[in-house]
């Protein structure tokens, strides 16, 4: 069984950095999800969801942060690195975590519809693969979840308003 | 249940194009895996494994081909597209296929150690996710598998030769 040696204070500090990334997505009207990769207490990769802006299916927060981290240390092996992400990774991002040999994964909110780290499947702790991780869920869960909840509430309100305006015409 | 309307001839033609990509990896001494994305009988994305050359954990054949396909049609949605790949996709690549909404996936050889399309798990036909695919395995299986078998055989032979030379000194 893998374990974490990070203090609660550090976990909160780094998740807040991932939340800052999520706000960058929000500023582009993208679903607000952010991620960072940490190695020896230093942030070596940052990313936020920009699927609509980039029109690239791969541009999830985690994938962008992992790519930046690999470039940053010029290695595809991110051994001993930690990934912090505001939402439970999807299968693609969980797979990217396995491929890059990230050691520890901390996520905020659960994703019951597409989560691949405990919700629908659990890719990161499946010991049949050649790598597995320490996984901790619910780190700063409330602010991470609120970001998403408020985003979708706002979208629904705008849709309702548009519908009412069309009915008035 | 999804189905395929491609003729056997077309399947072989496109898999041969994926094999051409795998040969590009081989020329760089990378594990020879190649992929292409097809839309309306046209190849809109190509990719080959270049993990060691790029030192990027994400640079699998499928991910590169999907990224190029999204750029090519300026959309993250590759609906109605087909992906051909010489080896069964890993979780990251299967996840990228789901994210990009690719309709049909054809692969050559099975990957019993990391395959996420039937071998260890089956991400592409899991109807709990918001997208699933038609999957056909074993398309030109022998040439796809031979490429990999010969590559690893060659690596083992080189290692053995090196060991013998060191023992002689």
CSV table of C-alpha atoms in Angstrom, one decimal:
chain,number,residue,atom,x,y,z
A,1,UNK,CA,0.0,0.0,0.0
A,2,UNK,CA,1.4,3.4,-1.0
A,3,UNK,CA,1.3,6.3,1.4
A,4,UNK,CA,1.5,10.1,1.4
A,5,UNK,CA,4.1,12.1,3.4
A,6,UNK,CA,2.7,15.5,2.6
A,7,UNK,CA,1.3,17.6,5.4
A,8,UNK,CA,-2.3,18.8,5.3
A,9,UNK,CA,-1.0,22.3,4.9
A,10,UNK,CA,1.0,21.4,1.8
A,11,UNK,CA,-2.0,19.5,0.3
A,12,UNK,CA,-4.2,22.6,0.8
A,13,UNK,CA,-1.5,24.9,-0.6
A,14,UNK,CA,-1.1,22.8,-3.8
A,15,UNK,CA,-4.8,22.2,-4.3
A,16,UNK,CA,-5.3,26.0,-4.1
A,17,UNK,CA,-2.8,26.3,-6.9
A,18,UNK,CA,-4.9,23.8,-8.9
A,19,UNK,CA,-8.0,25.9,-8.1
A,20,UNK,CA,-6.2,29.0,-9.5
A,21,UNK,CA,-5.8,27.1,-12.8
A,22,UNK,CA,-9.5,26.2,-12.7
A,23,UNK,CA,-10.3,29.9,-12.5
A,24,UNK,CA,-8.3,30.5,-15.7
A,25,UNK,CA,-10.7,28.0,-17.5
A,26,UNK,CA,-13.6,29.8,-16.0
A,27,UNK,CA,-12.4,33.1,-17.4
A,28,UNK,CA,-12.6,31.5,-20.9
A,29,UNK,CA,-16.1,30.1,-20.1
A,30,UNK,CA,-14.7,26.6,-20.1
A,31,UNK,CA,-15.7,24.0,-17.5
A,32,UNK,CA,-13.6,25.1,-14.5
A,33,UNK,CA,-11.1,22.3,-13.9
A,34,UNK,CA,-7.4,22.9,-13.0
A,35,UNK,CA,-4.4,20.7,-12.3
A,36,UNK,CA,-0.7,21.0,-11.3
A,37,UNK,CA,2.2,18.6,-11.1
A,38,UNK,CA,4.6,19.0,-8.1
A,39,UNK,CA,8.1,17.5,-7.8
A,40,UNK,CA,10.2,18.1,-4.6
A,41,UNK,CA,7.8,20.8,-3.5
A,42,UNK,CA,8.1,22.7,-6.8
A,43,UNK,CA,5.3,23.1,-9.3
A,44,UNK,CA,6.7,21.8,-12.6
A,45,UNK,CA,3.5,21.7,-14.7
A,46,UNK,CA,0.2,23.6,-14.8
A,47,UNK,CA,-2.9,23.1,-16.8
A,48,UNK,CA,-6.6,24.0,-17.1
A,49,UNK,CA,-9.4,22.7,-19.2
A,50,UNK,CA,-9.6,24.5,-22.6
A,51,UNK,CA,-11.4,22.0,-24.8
A,52,UNK,CA,-13.7,24.5,-26.4
A,53,UNK,CA,-11.1,27.2,-26.9
A,54,UNK,CA,-8.6,24.8,-28.4
A,55,UNK,CA,-11.0,22.4,-30.1
A,56,UNK,CA,-8.6,19.7,-29.0
A,57,UNK,CA,-10.2,16.7,-27.3
A,58,UNK,CA,-6.9,16.1,-25.4
A,59,UNK,CA,-6.8,19.6,-23.7
A,60,UNK,CA,-7.9,18.5,-20.3
A,61,UNK,CA,-6.2,20.1,-17.3
A,62,UNK,CA,-4.2,17.0,-16.2
A,63,UNK,CA,-2.9,16.2,-19.7
A,64,UNK,CA,-1.7,19.8,-20.2
A,65,UNK,CA,0.0,19.8,-16.7
A,66,UNK,CA,1.7,16.4,-17.4
A,67,UNK,CA,2.9,17.6,-20.8
A,68,UNK,CA,4.4,20.7,-19.3
A,69,UNK,CA,6.0,18.7,-16.4
A,70,UNK,CA,7.6,16.3,-18.9
A,71,UNK,CA,9.0,19.2,-20.9
A,72,UNK,CA,10.1,20.9,-17.7
A,73,UNK,CA,12.4,18.1,-16.5
A,74,UNK,CA,13.0,16.6,-20.1
A,75,UNK,CA,11.7,13.2,-19.1
A,76,UNK,CA,8.6,11.2,-19.7
A,77,UNK,CA,9.1,9.6,-16.2
A,78,UNK,CA,7.5,11.8,-13.5
A,79,UNK,CA,8.5,9.4,-10.7
A,80,UNK,CA,8.1,10.8,-7.2
A,81,UNK,CA,5.8,13.6,-8.6
A,82,UNK,CA,2.4,14.5,-7.2
A,83,UNK,CA,-0.6,15.6,-9.3
A,84,UNK,CA,-3.3,17.8,-7.8
A,85,UNK,CA,-6.5,18.2,-9.7
A,86,UNK,CA,-9.8,19.8,-8.8
A,87,UNK,CA,-12.0,17.0,-10.3
A,88,UNK,CA,-11.6,13.2,-10.3
A,89,UNK,CA,-9.6,12.3,-13.5
A,90,UNK,CA,-11.4,10.7,-16.5
A,91,UNK,CA,-10.0,7.5,-18.1
A,92,UNK,CA,-7.8,9.5,-20.5
A,93,UNK,CA,-6.2,11.6,-17.7
A,94,UNK,CA,-5.9,8.6,-15.3
A,95,UNK,CA,-4.2,6.7,-18.1
A,96,UNK,CA,-1.9,9.7,-18.7
A,97,UNK,CA,-1.0,9.6,-14.9
A,98,UNK,CA,-0.1,5.9,-15.3
A,99,UNK,CA,1.9,6.5,-18.4
A,100,UNK,CA,3.9,9.3,-16.7
A,101,UNK,CA,4.5,7.2,-13.5
A,102,UNK,CA,3.2,9.9,-11.3
A,103,UNK,CA,3.5,8.7,-7.7
A,104,UNK,CA,0.6,10.5,-5.8
A,105,UNK,CA,-2.7,11.9,-7.0
A,106,UNK,CA,-4.9,14.3,-5.0
A,107,UNK,CA,-8.3,15.3,-6.3
A,108,UNK,CA,-11.0,17.6,-5.0
A,109,UNK,CA,-14.5,16.7,-6.2
A,110,UNK,CA,-15.8,13.3,-7.3
A,111,UNK,CA,-17.1,12.8,-10.9
A,112,UNK,CA,-19.9,10.2,-10.7
A,113,UNK,CA,-20.4,10.4,-14.4
A,114,UNK,CA,-16.9,9.8,-15.8
A,115,UNK,CA,-14.5,9.4,-12.8
A,116,UNK,CA,-11.9,6.8,-13.3
A,117,UNK,CA,-10.3,6.9,-9.9
A,118,UNK,CA,-13.0,5.3,-7.8
A,119,UNK,CA,-16.3,6.5,-9.2
A,120,UNK,CA,-16.9,4.3,-12.3
A,121,UNK,CA,-13.7,2.5,-12.4
A,122,UNK,CA,-10.4,2.7,-10.5
A,123,UNK,CA,-7.5,2.8,-13.0
A,124,UNK,CA,-4.9,4.3,-10.6
A,125,UNK,CA,-5.1,1.5,-8.0
A,126,UNK,CA,-5.4,-1.5,-10.4
A,127,UNK,CA,-2.2,-3.5,-9.7
A,128,UNK,CA,-2.6,-5.4,-13.0
A,129,UNK,CA,-1.1,-2.4,-14.7
A,130,UNK,CA,2.7,-1.8,-14.5
A,131,UNK,CA,2.2,1.3,-12.4
A,132,UNK,CA,-0.2,2.4,-9.6
A,133,UNK,CA,-0.5,5.4,-7.4
A,134,UNK,CA,-1.3,6.7,-3.9
A,135,UNK,CA,-4.8,8.3,-4.4
A,136,UNK,CA,-6.4,10.8,-2.0
A,137,UNK,CA,-9.9,12.2,-2.8
A,138,UNK,CA,-11.8,15.1,-1.3
A,139,UNK,CA,-8.9,17.5,-0.8
A,140,UNK,CA,-10.6,20.9,-0.6
A,141,UNK,CA,-13.7,19.2,-2.0
A,142,UNK,CA,-16.1,22.0,-1.2
A,143,UNK,CA,-14.4,24.8,-3.1
A,144,UNK,CA,-13.6,22.4,-6.0
A,145,UNK,CA,-17.1,21.2,-6.3
A,146,UNK,CA,-18.7,24.7,-5.8
A,147,UNK,CA,-16.7,26.0,-8.8
A,148,UNK,CA,-18.4,23.3,-11.0
A,149,UNK,CA,-21.8,23.6,-9.4
A,150,UNK,CA,-21.9,27.4,-9.9
A,151,UNK,CA,-20.7,27.1,-13.5
A,152,UNK,CA,-23.4,24.7,-14.5
A,153,UNK,CA,-26.1,26.6,-12.5
A,154,UNK,CA,-25.1,29.7,-14.4
A,155,UNK,CA,-25.4,27.9,-17.7
A,156,UNK,CA,-28.8,26.6,-16.8
A,157,UNK,CA,-30.0,30.1,-15.7
A,158,UNK,CA,-28.8,31.6,-19.0
A,159,UNK,CA,-30.5,28.9,-21.0
A,160,UNK,CA,-33.8,29.5,-19.1
A,161,UNK,CA,-33.5,33.3,-19.6
A,162,UNK,CA,-33.0,32.8,-23.4
A,163,UNK,CA,-36.0,30.4,-23.5
A,164,UNK,CA,-38.2,32.9,-21.8
A,165,UNK,CA,-37.1,35.7,-24.1
A,166,UNK,CA,-37.8,33.6,-27.1
A,167,UNK,CA,-41.3,32.7,-25.8
A,168,UNK,CA,-42.0,36.5,-25.2
A,169,UNK,CA,-41.2,37.3,-28.9
B,1,UNK,CA,-24.8,-2.7,-30.7
B,2,UNK,CA,-22.7,-0.6,-33.0
B,3,UNK,CA,-21.6,-2.0,-36.4
B,4,UNK,CA,-19.0,-1.4,-39.1
B,5,UNK,CA,-19.8,-0.7,-42.7
B,6,UNK,CA,-16.2,-0.7,-44.0
B,7,UNK,CA,-15.2,-3.4,-46.5
B,8,UNK,CA,-12.4,-5.8,-45.6
B,9,UNK,CA,-10.3,-4.2,-48.4
B,10,UNK,CA,-10.7,-0.7,-46.8
B,11,UNK,CA,-9.8,-2.1,-43.3
B,12,UNK,CA,-6.6,-3.6,-44.7
B,13,UNK,CA,-5.8,-0.5,-46.7
B,14,UNK,CA,-6.1,1.7,-43.6
B,15,UNK,CA,-4.3,-0.7,-41.2
B,16,UNK,CA,-1.4,-0.8,-43.7
B,17,UNK,CA,-1.3,3.0,-43.4
B,18,UNK,CA,-1.1,2.6,-39.6
B,19,UNK,CA,1.7,0.0,-40.1
B,20,UNK,CA,3.6,2.6,-42.2
B,21,UNK,CA,3.4,5.0,-39.2
B,22,UNK,CA,4.8,2.2,-36.9
B,23,UNK,CA,7.8,1.9,-39.3
B,24,UNK,CA,8.5,5.6,-38.6
B,25,UNK,CA,8.8,4.8,-34.9
B,26,UNK,CA,11.0,1.8,-35.7
B,27,UNK,CA,13.4,4.1,-37.7
B,28,UNK,CA,13.9,6.1,-34.4
B,29,UNK,CA,14.4,2.9,-32.4
B,30,UNK,CA,11.1,3.5,-30.7
B,31,UNK,CA,8.6,0.7,-29.9
B,32,UNK,CA,6.9,0.3,-33.3
B,33,UNK,CA,3.3,1.4,-32.9
B,34,UNK,CA,1.4,3.5,-35.5
B,35,UNK,CA,-2.1,4.9,-35.8
B,36,UNK,CA,-4.3,6.9,-38.2
B,37,UNK,CA,-7.7,8.6,-37.9
B,38,UNK,CA,-10.0,8.4,-40.9
B,39,UNK,CA,-13.0,10.5,-41.7
B,40,UNK,CA,-15.1,9.9,-44.9
B,41,UNK,CA,-12.4,7.7,-46.3
B,42,UNK,CA,-9.8,10.4,-45.8
B,43,UNK,CA,-6.8,10.2,-43.4
B,44,UNK,CA,-7.1,13.3,-41.2
B,45,UNK,CA,-4.5,12.3,-38.5
B,46,UNK,CA,-1.4,10.3,-38.3
B,47,UNK,CA,0.8,9.3,-35.4
B,48,UNK,CA,3.5,7.0,-34.2
B,49,UNK,CA,5.0,6.3,-30.8
B,50,UNK,CA,7.9,8.6,-30.0
B,51,UNK,CA,8.1,8.5,-26.2
B,52,UNK,CA,11.9,8.2,-25.9
B,53,UNK,CA,12.6,10.8,-28.7
B,54,UNK,CA,10.2,13.4,-27.3
B,55,UNK,CA,10.5,12.4,-23.6
B,56,UNK,CA,6.8,13.2,-23.4
B,57,UNK,CA,4.7,10.5,-21.7
B,58,UNK,CA,1.7,11.5,-23.9
B,59,UNK,CA,3.3,10.9,-27.2
B,60,UNK,CA,1.7,7.6,-28.0
B,61,UNK,CA,0.6,6.9,-31.7
B,62,UNK,CA,-3.1,7.3,-31.0
B,63,UNK,CA,-2.8,10.5,-29.0
B,64,UNK,CA,-0.7,12.2,-31.7
B,65,UNK,CA,-3.1,11.0,-34.5
B,66,UNK,CA,-6.2,12.2,-32.5
B,67,UNK,CA,-4.6,15.6,-31.9
B,68,UNK,CA,-3.7,16.0,-35.5
B,69,UNK,CA,-7.2,15.0,-36.5
B,70,UNK,CA,-8.8,17.6,-34.2
B,71,UNK,CA,-6.5,20.3,-35.6
B,72,UNK,CA,-7.3,19.1,-39.1
B,73,UNK,CA,-11.1,19.6,-38.8
B,74,UNK,CA,-10.9,22.3,-36.1
B,75,UNK,CA,-13.1,20.3,-33.8
B,76,UNK,CA,-12.6,18.2,-30.7
B,77,UNK,CA,-15.5,16.0,-31.8
B,78,UNK,CA,-14.4,13.3,-34.2
B,79,UNK,CA,-17.8,11.8,-34.6
B,80,UNK,CA,-18.1,9.3,-37.5
B,81,UNK,CA,-14.4,8.9,-37.6
B,82,UNK,CA,-12.5,5.7,-37.5
B,83,UNK,CA,-9.2,5.0,-35.7
B,84,UNK,CA,-6.8,2.3,-36.9
B,85,UNK,CA,-3.9,1.3,-34.6
B,86,UNK,CA,-1.4,-1.5,-34.8
B,87,UNK,CA,-1.6,-2.4,-31.0
B,88,UNK,CA,-4.6,-2.5,-28.6
B,89,UNK,CA,-4.8,1.0,-27.0
B,90,UNK,CA,-3.7,1.5,-23.4
B,91,UNK,CA,-6.1,3.3,-20.9
B,92,UNK,CA,-4.8,6.8,-21.8
B,93,UNK,CA,-5.4,6.2,-25.5
B,94,UNK,CA,-8.7,4.4,-25.0
B,95,UNK,CA,-9.7,7.4,-22.9
B,96,UNK,CA,-8.6,9.8,-25.6
B,97,UNK,CA,-10.8,7.9,-28.1
B,98,UNK,CA,-13.8,8.3,-25.8
B,99,UNK,CA,-13.0,12.0,-25.3
B,100,UNK,CA,-12.9,12.6,-29.0
B,101,UNK,CA,-16.1,10.7,-29.7
B,102,UNK,CA,-14.4,8.5,-32.3
B,103,UNK,CA,-17.0,6.0,-33.7
B,104,UNK,CA,-15.0,2.9,-34.7
B,105,UNK,CA,-11.7,1.5,-33.5
B,106,UNK,CA,-9.7,-1.2,-35.4
B,107,UNK,CA,-6.6,-2.6,-33.8
B,108,UNK,CA,-4.1,-5.2,-34.9
B,109,UNK,CA,-2.3,-7.0,-32.1
B,110,UNK,CA,-3.6,-7.6,-28.5
B,111,UNK,CA,-1.7,-6.1,-25.6
B,112,UNK,CA,-2.1,-8.6,-22.7
B,113,UNK,CA,-0.1,-6.4,-20.3
B,114,UNK,CA,-1.8,-3.0,-20.7
B,115,UNK,CA,-4.6,-3.4,-23.2
B,116,UNK,CA,-7.7,-1.4,-22.3
B,117,UNK,CA,-10.0,-2.6,-25.1
B,118,UNK,CA,-10.7,-6.1,-24.0
B,119,UNK,CA,-7.4,-7.5,-22.6
B,120,UNK,CA,-7.3,-6.1,-19.0
B,121,UNK,CA,-10.3,-3.8,-19.1
B,122,UNK,CA,-12.7,-2.7,-21.8
B,123,UNK,CA,-13.1,1.1,-21.8
B,124,UNK,CA,-14.4,1.4,-25.3
B,125,UNK,CA,-17.5,-0.7,-24.8
B,126,UNK,CA,-18.4,0.3,-21.3
B,127,UNK,CA,-21.9,1.9,-21.7
B,128,UNK,CA,-21.7,3.7,-18.3
B,129,UNK,CA,-19.5,6.3,-20.0
B,130,UNK,CA,-21.1,8.9,-22.2
B,131,UNK,CA,-19.6,7.5,-25.4
B,132,UNK,CA,-18.8,4.0,-26.6
B,133,UNK,CA,-17.4,2.6,-29.9
B,134,UNK,CA,-17.6,-0.2,-32.4
B,135,UNK,CA,-14.3,-2.2,-31.7
B,136,UNK,CA,-12.7,-4.7,-34.1
B,137,UNK,CA,-9.6,-6.5,-33.1
B,138,UNK,CA,-7.1,-8.6,-35.0
B,139,UNK,CA,-7.1,-6.5,-38.3
B,140,UNK,CA,-3.8,-7.6,-40.0
B,141,UNK,CA,-2.8,-9.0,-36.6
B,142,UNK,CA,0.2,-11.0,-37.8
B,143,UNK,CA,2.2,-8.1,-39.4
B,144,UNK,CA,1.2,-5.8,-36.5
B,145,UNK,CA,2.4,-8.4,-33.9
B,146,UNK,CA,5.5,-9.3,-35.9
B,147,UNK,CA,6.7,-5.8,-35.9
B,148,UNK,CA,6.7,-5.7,-32.1
B,149,UNK,CA,8.0,-9.3,-31.6
B,150,UNK,CA,11.0,-8.6,-33.9
B,151,UNK,CA,11.7,-5.3,-32.2
B,152,UNK,CA,11.8,-6.9,-28.7
B,153,UNK,CA,13.7,-9.9,-30.0
B,154,UNK,CA,16.3,-7.6,-31.5
B,155,UNK,CA,16.6,-5.7,-28.2
B,156,UNK,CA,17.2,-8.9,-26.3
B,157,UNK,CA,19.8,-10.1,-28.8
B,158,UNK,CA,21.7,-6.8,-28.5
B,159,UNK,CA,21.6,-7.0,-24.7
B,160,UNK,CA,22.8,-10.6,-24.8
B,161,UNK,CA,25.7,-9.7,-27.1
B,162,UNK,CA,26.7,-6.7,-24.8
B,163,UNK,CA,26.6,-9.1,-21.8
B,164,UNK,CA,28.9,-11.6,-23.6
B,165,UNK,CA,31.3,-8.9,-24.6
B,166,UNK,CA,31.5,-7.6,-21.0
B,167,UNK,CA,32.1,-11.1,-19.7
B,168,UNK,CA,34.9,-11.6,-22.3
B,169,UNK,CA,36.8,-8.4,-21.1
